[in-house]
mmCIF file of C-alpha atoms in Angstrom:
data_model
loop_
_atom_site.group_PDB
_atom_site.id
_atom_site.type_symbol
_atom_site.label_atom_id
_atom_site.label_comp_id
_atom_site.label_asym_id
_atom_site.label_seq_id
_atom_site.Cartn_x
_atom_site.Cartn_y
_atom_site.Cartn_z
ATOM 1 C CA UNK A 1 -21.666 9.615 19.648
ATOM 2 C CA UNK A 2 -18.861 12.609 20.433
ATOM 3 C CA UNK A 3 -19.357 13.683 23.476
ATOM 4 C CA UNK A 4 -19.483 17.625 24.664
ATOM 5 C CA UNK A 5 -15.712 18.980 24.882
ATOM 6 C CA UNK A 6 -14.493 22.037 26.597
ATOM 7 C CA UNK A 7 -11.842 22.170 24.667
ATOM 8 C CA UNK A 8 -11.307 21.182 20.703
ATOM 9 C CA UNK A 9 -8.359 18.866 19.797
ATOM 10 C CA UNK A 10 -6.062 18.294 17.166
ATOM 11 C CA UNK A 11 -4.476 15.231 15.971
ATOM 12 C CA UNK A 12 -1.264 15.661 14.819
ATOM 13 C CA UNK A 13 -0.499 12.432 12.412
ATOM 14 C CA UNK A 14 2.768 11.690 11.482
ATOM 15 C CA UNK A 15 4.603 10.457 9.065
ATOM 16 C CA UNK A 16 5.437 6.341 8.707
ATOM 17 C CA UNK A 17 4.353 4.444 5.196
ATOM 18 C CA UNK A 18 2.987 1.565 6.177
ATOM 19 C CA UNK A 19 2.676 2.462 9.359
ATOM 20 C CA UNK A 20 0.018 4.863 8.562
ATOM 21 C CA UNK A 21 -2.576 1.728 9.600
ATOM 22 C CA UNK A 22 -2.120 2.769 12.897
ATOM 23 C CA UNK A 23 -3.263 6.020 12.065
ATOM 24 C CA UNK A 24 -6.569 4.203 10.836
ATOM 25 C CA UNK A 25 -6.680 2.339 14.729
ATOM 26 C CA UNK A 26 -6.092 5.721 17.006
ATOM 27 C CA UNK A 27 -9.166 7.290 14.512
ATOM 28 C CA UNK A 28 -11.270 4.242 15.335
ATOM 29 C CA UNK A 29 -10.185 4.596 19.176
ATOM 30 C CA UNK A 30 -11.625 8.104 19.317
ATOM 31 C CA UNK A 31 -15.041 6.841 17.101
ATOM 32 C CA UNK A 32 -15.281 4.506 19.921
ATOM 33 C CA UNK A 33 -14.886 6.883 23.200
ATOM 34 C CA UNK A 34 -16.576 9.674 21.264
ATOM 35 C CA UNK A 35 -14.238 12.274 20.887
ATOM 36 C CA UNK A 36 -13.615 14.072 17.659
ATOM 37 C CA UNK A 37 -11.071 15.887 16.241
ATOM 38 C CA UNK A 38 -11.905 19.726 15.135
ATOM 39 C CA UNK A 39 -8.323 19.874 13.614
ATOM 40 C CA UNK A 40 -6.543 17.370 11.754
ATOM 41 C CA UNK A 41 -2.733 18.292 10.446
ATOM 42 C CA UNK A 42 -0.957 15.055 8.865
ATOM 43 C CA UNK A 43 2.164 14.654 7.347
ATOM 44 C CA UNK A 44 3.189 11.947 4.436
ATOM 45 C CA UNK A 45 0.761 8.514 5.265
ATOM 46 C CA UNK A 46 -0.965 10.859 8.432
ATOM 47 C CA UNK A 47 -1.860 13.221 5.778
ATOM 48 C CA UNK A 48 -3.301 10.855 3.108
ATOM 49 C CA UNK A 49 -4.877 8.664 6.489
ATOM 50 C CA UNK A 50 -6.573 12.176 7.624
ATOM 51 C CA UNK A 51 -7.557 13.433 4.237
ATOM 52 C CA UNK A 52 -9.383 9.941 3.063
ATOM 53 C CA UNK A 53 -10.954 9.946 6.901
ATOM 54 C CA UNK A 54 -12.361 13.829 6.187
ATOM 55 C CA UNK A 55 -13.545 13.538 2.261
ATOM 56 C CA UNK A 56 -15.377 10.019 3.453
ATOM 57 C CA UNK A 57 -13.006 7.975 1.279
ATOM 58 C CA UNK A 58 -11.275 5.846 4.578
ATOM 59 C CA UNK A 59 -13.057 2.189 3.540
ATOM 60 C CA UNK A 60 -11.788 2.954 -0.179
ATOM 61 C CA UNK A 61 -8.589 3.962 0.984
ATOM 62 C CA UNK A 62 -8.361 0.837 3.484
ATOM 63 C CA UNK A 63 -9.189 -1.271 0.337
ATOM 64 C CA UNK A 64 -6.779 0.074 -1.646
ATOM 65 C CA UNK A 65 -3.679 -0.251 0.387
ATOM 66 C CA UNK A 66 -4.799 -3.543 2.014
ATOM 67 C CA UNK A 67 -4.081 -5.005 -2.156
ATOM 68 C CA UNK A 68 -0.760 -3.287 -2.197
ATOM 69 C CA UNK A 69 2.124 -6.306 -1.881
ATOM 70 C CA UNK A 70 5.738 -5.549 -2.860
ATOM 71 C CA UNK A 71 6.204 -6.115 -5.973
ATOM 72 C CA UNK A 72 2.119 -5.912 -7.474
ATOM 73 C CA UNK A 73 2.046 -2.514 -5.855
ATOM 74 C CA UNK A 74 3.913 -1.141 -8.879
ATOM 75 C CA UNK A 75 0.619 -2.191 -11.443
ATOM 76 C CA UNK A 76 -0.912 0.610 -9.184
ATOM 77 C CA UNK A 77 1.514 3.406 -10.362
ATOM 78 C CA UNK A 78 3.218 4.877 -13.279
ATOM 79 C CA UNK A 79 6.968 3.830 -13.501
ATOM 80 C CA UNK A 80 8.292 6.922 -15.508
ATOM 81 C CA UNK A 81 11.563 8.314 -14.415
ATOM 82 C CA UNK A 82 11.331 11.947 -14.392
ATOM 83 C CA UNK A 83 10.559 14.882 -11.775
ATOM 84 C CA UNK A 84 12.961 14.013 -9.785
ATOM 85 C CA UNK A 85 11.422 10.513 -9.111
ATOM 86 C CA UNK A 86 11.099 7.141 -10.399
ATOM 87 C CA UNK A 87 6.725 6.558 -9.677
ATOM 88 C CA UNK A 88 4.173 8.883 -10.811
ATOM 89 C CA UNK A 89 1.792 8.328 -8.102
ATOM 90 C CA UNK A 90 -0.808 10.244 -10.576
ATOM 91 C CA UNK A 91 -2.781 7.027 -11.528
ATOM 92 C CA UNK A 92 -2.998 5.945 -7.736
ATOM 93 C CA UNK A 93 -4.656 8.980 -6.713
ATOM 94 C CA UNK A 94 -6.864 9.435 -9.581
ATOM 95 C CA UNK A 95 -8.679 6.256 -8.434
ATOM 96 C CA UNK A 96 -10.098 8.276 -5.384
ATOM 97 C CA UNK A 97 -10.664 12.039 -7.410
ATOM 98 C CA UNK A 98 -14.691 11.402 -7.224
ATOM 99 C CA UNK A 99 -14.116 12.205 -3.401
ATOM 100 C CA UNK A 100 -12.393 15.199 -3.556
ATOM 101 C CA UNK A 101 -13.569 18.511 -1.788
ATOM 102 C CA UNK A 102 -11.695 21.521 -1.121
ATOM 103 C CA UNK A 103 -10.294 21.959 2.142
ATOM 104 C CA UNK A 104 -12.129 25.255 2.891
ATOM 105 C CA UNK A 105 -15.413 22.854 2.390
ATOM 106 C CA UNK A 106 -14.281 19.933 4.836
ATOM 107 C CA UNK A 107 -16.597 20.110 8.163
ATOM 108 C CA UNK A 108 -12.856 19.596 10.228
ATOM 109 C CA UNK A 109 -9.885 21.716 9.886
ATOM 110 C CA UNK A 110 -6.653 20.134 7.600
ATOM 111 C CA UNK A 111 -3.804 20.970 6.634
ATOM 112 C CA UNK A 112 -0.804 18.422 5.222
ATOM 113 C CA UNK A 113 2.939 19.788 5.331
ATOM 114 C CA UNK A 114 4.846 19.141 2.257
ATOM 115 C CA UNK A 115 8.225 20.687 1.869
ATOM 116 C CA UNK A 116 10.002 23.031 -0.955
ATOM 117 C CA UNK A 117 12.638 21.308 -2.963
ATOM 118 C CA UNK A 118 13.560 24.827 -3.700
ATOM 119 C CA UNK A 119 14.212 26.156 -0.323
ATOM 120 C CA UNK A 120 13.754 23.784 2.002
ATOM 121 C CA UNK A 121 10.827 25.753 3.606
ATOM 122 C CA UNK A 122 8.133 23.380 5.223
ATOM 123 C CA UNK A 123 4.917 24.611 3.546
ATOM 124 C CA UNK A 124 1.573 24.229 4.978
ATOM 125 C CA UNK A 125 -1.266 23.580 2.278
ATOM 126 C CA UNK A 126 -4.463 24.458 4.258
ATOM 127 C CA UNK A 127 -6.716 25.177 0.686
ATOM 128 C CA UNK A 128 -7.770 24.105 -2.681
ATOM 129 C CA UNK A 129 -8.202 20.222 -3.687
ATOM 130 C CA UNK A 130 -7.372 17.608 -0.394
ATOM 131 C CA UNK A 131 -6.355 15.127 -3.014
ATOM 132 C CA UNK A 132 -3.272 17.286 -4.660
ATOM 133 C CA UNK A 133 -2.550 18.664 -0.712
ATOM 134 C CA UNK A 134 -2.002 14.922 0.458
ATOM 135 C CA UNK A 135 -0.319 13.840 -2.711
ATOM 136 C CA UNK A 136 1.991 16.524 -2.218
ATOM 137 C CA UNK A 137 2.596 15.553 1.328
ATOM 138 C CA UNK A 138 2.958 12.252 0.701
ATOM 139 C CA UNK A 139 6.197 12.252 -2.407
ATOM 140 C CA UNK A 140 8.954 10.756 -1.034
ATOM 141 C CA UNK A 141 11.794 12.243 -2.771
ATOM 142 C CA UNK A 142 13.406 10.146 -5.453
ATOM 143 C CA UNK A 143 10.794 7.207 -5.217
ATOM 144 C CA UNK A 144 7.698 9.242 -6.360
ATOM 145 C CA UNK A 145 7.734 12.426 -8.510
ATOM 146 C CA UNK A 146 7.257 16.206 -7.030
ATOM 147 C CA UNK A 147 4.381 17.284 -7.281
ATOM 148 C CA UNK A 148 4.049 21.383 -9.084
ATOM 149 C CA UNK A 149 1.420 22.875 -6.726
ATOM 150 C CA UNK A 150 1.285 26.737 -7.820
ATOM 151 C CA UNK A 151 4.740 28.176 -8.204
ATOM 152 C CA UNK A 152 6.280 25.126 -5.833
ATOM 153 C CA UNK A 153 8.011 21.761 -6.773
ATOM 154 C CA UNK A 154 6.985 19.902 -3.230
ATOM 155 C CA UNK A 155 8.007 16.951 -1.683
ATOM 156 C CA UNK A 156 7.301 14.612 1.513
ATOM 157 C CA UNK A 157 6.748 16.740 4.400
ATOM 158 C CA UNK A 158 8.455 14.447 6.513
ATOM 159 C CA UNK A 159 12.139 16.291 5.088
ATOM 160 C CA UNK A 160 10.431 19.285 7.481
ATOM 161 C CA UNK A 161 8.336 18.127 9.915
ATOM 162 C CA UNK A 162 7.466 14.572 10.372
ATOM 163 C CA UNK A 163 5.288 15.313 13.209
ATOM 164 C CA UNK A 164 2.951 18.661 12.646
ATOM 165 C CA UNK A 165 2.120 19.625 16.167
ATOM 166 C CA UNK A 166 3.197 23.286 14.888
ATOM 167 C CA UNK A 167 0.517 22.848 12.120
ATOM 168 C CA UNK A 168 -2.515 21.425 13.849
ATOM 169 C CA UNK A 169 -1.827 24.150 16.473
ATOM 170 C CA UNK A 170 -1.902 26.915 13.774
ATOM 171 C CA UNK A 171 -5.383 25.535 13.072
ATOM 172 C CA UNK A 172 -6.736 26.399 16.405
ATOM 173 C CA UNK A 173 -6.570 23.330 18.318
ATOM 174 C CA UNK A 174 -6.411 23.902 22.260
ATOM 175 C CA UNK A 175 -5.327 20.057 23.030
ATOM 176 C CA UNK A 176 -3.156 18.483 20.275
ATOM 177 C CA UNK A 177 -2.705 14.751 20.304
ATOM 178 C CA UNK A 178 0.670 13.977 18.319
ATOM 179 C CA UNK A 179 0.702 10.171 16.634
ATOM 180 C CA UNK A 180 4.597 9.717 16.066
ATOM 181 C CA UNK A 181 5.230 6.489 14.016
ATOM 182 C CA UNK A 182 9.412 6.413 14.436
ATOM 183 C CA UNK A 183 9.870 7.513 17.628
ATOM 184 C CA UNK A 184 10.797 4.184 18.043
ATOM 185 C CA UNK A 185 13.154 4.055 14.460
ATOM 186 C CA UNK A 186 14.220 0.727 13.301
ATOM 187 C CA UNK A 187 17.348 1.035 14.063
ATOM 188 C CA UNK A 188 19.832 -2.040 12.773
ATOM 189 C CA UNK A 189 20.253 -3.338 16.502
ATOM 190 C CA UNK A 190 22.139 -6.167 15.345
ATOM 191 C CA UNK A 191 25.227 -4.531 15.400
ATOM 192 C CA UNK A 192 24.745 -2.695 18.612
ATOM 193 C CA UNK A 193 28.392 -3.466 20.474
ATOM 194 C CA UNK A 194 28.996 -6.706 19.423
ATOM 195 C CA UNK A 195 31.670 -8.693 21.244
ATOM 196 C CA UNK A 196 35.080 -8.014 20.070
ATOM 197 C CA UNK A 197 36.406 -11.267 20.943
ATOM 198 C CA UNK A 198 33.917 -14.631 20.502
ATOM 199 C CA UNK A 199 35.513 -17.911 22.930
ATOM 200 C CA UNK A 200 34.748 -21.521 21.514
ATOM 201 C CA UNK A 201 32.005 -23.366 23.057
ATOM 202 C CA UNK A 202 33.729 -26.252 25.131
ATOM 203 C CA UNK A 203 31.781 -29.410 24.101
ATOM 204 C CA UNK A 204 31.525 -31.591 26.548
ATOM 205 C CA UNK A 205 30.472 -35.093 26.621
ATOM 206 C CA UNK A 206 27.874 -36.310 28.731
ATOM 207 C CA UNK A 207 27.394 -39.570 27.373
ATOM 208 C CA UNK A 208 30.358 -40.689 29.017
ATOM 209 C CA UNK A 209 30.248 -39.638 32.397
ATOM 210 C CA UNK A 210 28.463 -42.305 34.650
ATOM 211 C CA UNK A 211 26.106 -40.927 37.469
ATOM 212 C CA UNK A 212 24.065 -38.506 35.220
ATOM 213 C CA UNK A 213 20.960 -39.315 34.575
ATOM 214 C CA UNK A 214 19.099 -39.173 31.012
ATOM 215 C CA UNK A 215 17.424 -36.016 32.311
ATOM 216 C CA UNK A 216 20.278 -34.065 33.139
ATOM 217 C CA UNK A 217 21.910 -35.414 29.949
ATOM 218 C CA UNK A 218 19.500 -33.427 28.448
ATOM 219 C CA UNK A 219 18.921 -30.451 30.340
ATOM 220 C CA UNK A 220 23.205 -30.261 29.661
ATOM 221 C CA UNK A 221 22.899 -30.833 26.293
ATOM 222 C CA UNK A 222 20.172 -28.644 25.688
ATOM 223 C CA UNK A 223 21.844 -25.572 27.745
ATOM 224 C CA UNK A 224 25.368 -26.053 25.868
ATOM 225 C CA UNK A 225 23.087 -25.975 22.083
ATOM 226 C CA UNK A 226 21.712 -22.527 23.661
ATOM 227 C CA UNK A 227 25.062 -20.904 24.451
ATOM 228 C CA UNK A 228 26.134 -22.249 21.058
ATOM 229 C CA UNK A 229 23.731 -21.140 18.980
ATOM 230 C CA UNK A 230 24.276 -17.818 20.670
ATOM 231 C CA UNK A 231 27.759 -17.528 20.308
ATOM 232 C CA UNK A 232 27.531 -18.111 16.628
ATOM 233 C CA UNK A 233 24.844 -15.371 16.338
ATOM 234 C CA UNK A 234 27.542 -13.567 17.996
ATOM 235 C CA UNK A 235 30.480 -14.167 15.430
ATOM 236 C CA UNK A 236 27.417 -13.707 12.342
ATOM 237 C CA UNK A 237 26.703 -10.571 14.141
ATOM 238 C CA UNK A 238 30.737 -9.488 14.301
ATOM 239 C CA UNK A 239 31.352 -10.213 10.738
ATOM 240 C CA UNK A 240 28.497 -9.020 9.434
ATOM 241 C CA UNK A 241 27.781 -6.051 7.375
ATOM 242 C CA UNK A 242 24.890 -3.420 6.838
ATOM 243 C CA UNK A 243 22.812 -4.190 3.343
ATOM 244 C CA UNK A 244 21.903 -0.813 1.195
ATOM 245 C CA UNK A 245 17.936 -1.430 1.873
ATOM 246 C CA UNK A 246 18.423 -2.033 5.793
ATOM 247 C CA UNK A 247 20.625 1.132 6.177
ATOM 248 C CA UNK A 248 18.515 2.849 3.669
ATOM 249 C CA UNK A 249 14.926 2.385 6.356
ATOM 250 C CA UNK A 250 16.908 2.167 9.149
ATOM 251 C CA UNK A 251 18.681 6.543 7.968
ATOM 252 C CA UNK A 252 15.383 7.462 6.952
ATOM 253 C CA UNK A 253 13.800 6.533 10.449
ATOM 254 C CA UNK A 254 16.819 7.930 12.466
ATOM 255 C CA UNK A 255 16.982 11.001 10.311
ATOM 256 C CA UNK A 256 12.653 11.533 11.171
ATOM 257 C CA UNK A 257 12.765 10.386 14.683
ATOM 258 C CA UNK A 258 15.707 13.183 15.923
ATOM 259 C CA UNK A 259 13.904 15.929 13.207
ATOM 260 C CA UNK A 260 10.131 15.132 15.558
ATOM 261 C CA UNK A 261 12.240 15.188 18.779
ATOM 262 C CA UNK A 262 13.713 18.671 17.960
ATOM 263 C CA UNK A 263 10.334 20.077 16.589
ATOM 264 C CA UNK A 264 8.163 18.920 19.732
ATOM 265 C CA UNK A 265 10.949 20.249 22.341
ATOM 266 C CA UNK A 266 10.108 23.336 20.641
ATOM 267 C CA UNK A 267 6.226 22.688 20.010
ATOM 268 C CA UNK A 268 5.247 19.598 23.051
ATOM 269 C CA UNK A 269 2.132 18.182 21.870
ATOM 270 C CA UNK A 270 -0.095 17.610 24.877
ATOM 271 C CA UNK A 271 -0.872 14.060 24.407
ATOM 272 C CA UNK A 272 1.833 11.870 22.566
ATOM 273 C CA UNK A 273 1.624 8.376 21.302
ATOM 274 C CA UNK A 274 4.568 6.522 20.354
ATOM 275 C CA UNK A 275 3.750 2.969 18.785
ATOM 276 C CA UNK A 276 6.666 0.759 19.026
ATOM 277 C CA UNK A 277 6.677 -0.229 15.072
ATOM 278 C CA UNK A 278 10.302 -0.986 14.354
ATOM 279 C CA UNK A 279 9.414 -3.945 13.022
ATOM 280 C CA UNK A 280 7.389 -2.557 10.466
ATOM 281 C CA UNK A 281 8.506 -2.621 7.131
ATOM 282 C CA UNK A 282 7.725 1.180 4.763
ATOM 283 C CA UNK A 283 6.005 -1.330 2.653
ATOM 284 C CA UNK A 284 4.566 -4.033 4.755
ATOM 285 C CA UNK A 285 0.544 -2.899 4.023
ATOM 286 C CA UNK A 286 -0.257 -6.449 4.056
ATOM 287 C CA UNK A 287 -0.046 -6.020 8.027
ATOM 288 C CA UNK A 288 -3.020 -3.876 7.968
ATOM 289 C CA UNK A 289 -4.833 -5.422 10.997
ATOM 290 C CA UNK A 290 -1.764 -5.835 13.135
ATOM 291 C CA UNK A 291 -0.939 -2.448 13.035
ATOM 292 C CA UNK A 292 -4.423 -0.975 13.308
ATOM 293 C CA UNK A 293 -4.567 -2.718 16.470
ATOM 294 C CA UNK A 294 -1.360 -1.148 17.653
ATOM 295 C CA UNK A 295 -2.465 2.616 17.025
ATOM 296 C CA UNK A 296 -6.022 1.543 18.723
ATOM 297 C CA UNK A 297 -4.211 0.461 22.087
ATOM 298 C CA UNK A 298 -2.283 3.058 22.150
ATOM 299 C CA UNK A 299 -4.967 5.723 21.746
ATOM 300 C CA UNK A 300 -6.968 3.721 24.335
ATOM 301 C CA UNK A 301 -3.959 3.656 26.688
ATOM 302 C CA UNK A 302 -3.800 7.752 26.850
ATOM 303 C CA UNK A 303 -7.869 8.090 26.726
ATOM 304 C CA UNK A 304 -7.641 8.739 30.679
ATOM 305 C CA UNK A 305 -5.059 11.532 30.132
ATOM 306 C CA UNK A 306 -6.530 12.967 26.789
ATOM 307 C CA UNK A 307 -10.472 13.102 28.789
ATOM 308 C CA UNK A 308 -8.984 15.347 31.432
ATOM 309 C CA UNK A 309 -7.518 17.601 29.823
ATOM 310 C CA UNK A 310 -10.096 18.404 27.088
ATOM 311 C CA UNK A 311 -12.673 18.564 30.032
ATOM 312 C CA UNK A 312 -10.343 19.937 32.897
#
């Protein structure tokens, strides 16, 4: 049951693929300390998370992406290169169509930020269908097609503004809770300063030296495998080299976590979450409850902070 709020808030949901489950586990957070959301403003996966939560199509949704593995994911598309894109995500969203409603109709506030492959211009689509506004948000340029909404060619709204605190304040919210899904970017760590120089492990033979007990044997043994097996993580580290896909995920979440920095030093949110979900893959969906789980602790971690200052 929500309870009564002084103020309304806004959830601000950002941007993430896969990581969009803990989008699903903050919104199950709130359920549970009842507080709702008067404004929701996603971007990409936050977009398509809020829009399926609004039209009543979250289950469906929940369904649908918990099926999606790597490679079986593509018998849910269209693989037609053209558009600027090698999916048509068409077929994927027609699946959910008998949900639609039109934005103006929803009983919360939305809005999903796509961006304009002609200008550049982040572009905030606030009426008409919920199901073209969150496809739009959600084309990730050169995987899935653009979408043509009115005179515009659109694309992910993550290029713009993977975070829309701007957007959910625009609707009217007086508190905005911002869900940032790469503030913590998976970054390819393994190559962070590696030693320039790697010494040999010096083996040394305990066997042979009289006075040492089979414990300490072991406890010697066992310390110089350690060492070992971290030097040669060490050398495999040094002569290692970044793979396309790696760098490709690892640009993509730089690139989006220093673009949400710069936008909320210019537009704070008032509550921000920031999941640690480096680990998680764009397409790992199949980790549905793990990250769920993550968004809900985080949301319960802040509910302190968020309670004061929608009653304060």
């Amino acid at each position: 049951m929500a309870k009564t709020q002084k103020k309304t808030l806004g959830l601000a949901l950002g941007s993430g693929a896969a990581r969009g489950w803990a989008h699903v586990g903050v919104l199950k957070a709130l359920d549970e300390i009842g507080v709702k959301p008067t404004v929701i403003a996603g971007c990409s996966v936050g977009a398509l998370v809020g829009g399926a939560h609004l039209i009543g199509a979250l289950e469906e949704f929940e369904s649908w992406a918990r099926s999606l593995k790597p490679l079986s994911a593509l018998d849910k598309f269209s693989l037609k290169v053209r558009r600027g894109g090698f999916i048509d995500a068409e077929p994927a969203f027609a699946a959910f169509r008998e949900f639609d409603r039109n934005i103006e109709d929803l009983p919360v506030k939305f809005g999903a930020v796509a961006t304009d492959l002609a200008n550049g211009e982040e572009i905030h689509l606030t009426r008409g269908s919920v199901i073209d506004a969150v496809r739009a948000s959600s084309a990730i340029p050169v995987v899935f097609h653009a979408v043509r909404h009115h005179d515009r060619w659109l694309v992910d709204g993550a290029l713009a503004n993977p975070a829309p605190v701007s957007l959910a304040r625009k609707l009217g919210a007086d508190v905005v809770l911002c869900v940032d899904l790469n503030a913590v970017p998976r970054a390819l760590d393994r190559f962070d300063a590696p030693p320039p120089n790697v010494p040999a492990v010096i083996e040394a033979n305990t066997a042979a030296q009289p006075g040492i007990t089979g414990a300490v044997a072991k406890l010697i043994e066992d310390t110089q495998t350690a060492i070992k097996r971290q030097f040669d993580f060490a050398r495999a580290r040094k002569d290692a080299s970044p793979q396309l896909f790696e760098t490709t995920y690892a640009a993509s979440d730089i690139f989006q976590m220093h673009l949400a920095k710069a936008r909320m030093r210019a537009e704070p949110p008032d509550v921000l979450l920031r999941p640690d979900m480096r680990d998680a893959m764009p397409t790992a969906f199949d980790r549905a409850d793990e990250f769920i789980e993550i968004g809900y602790r985080a949301m319960m971690d802040e509910r302190g902070k968020l309670d004061v200052l929608l009653n304060n």
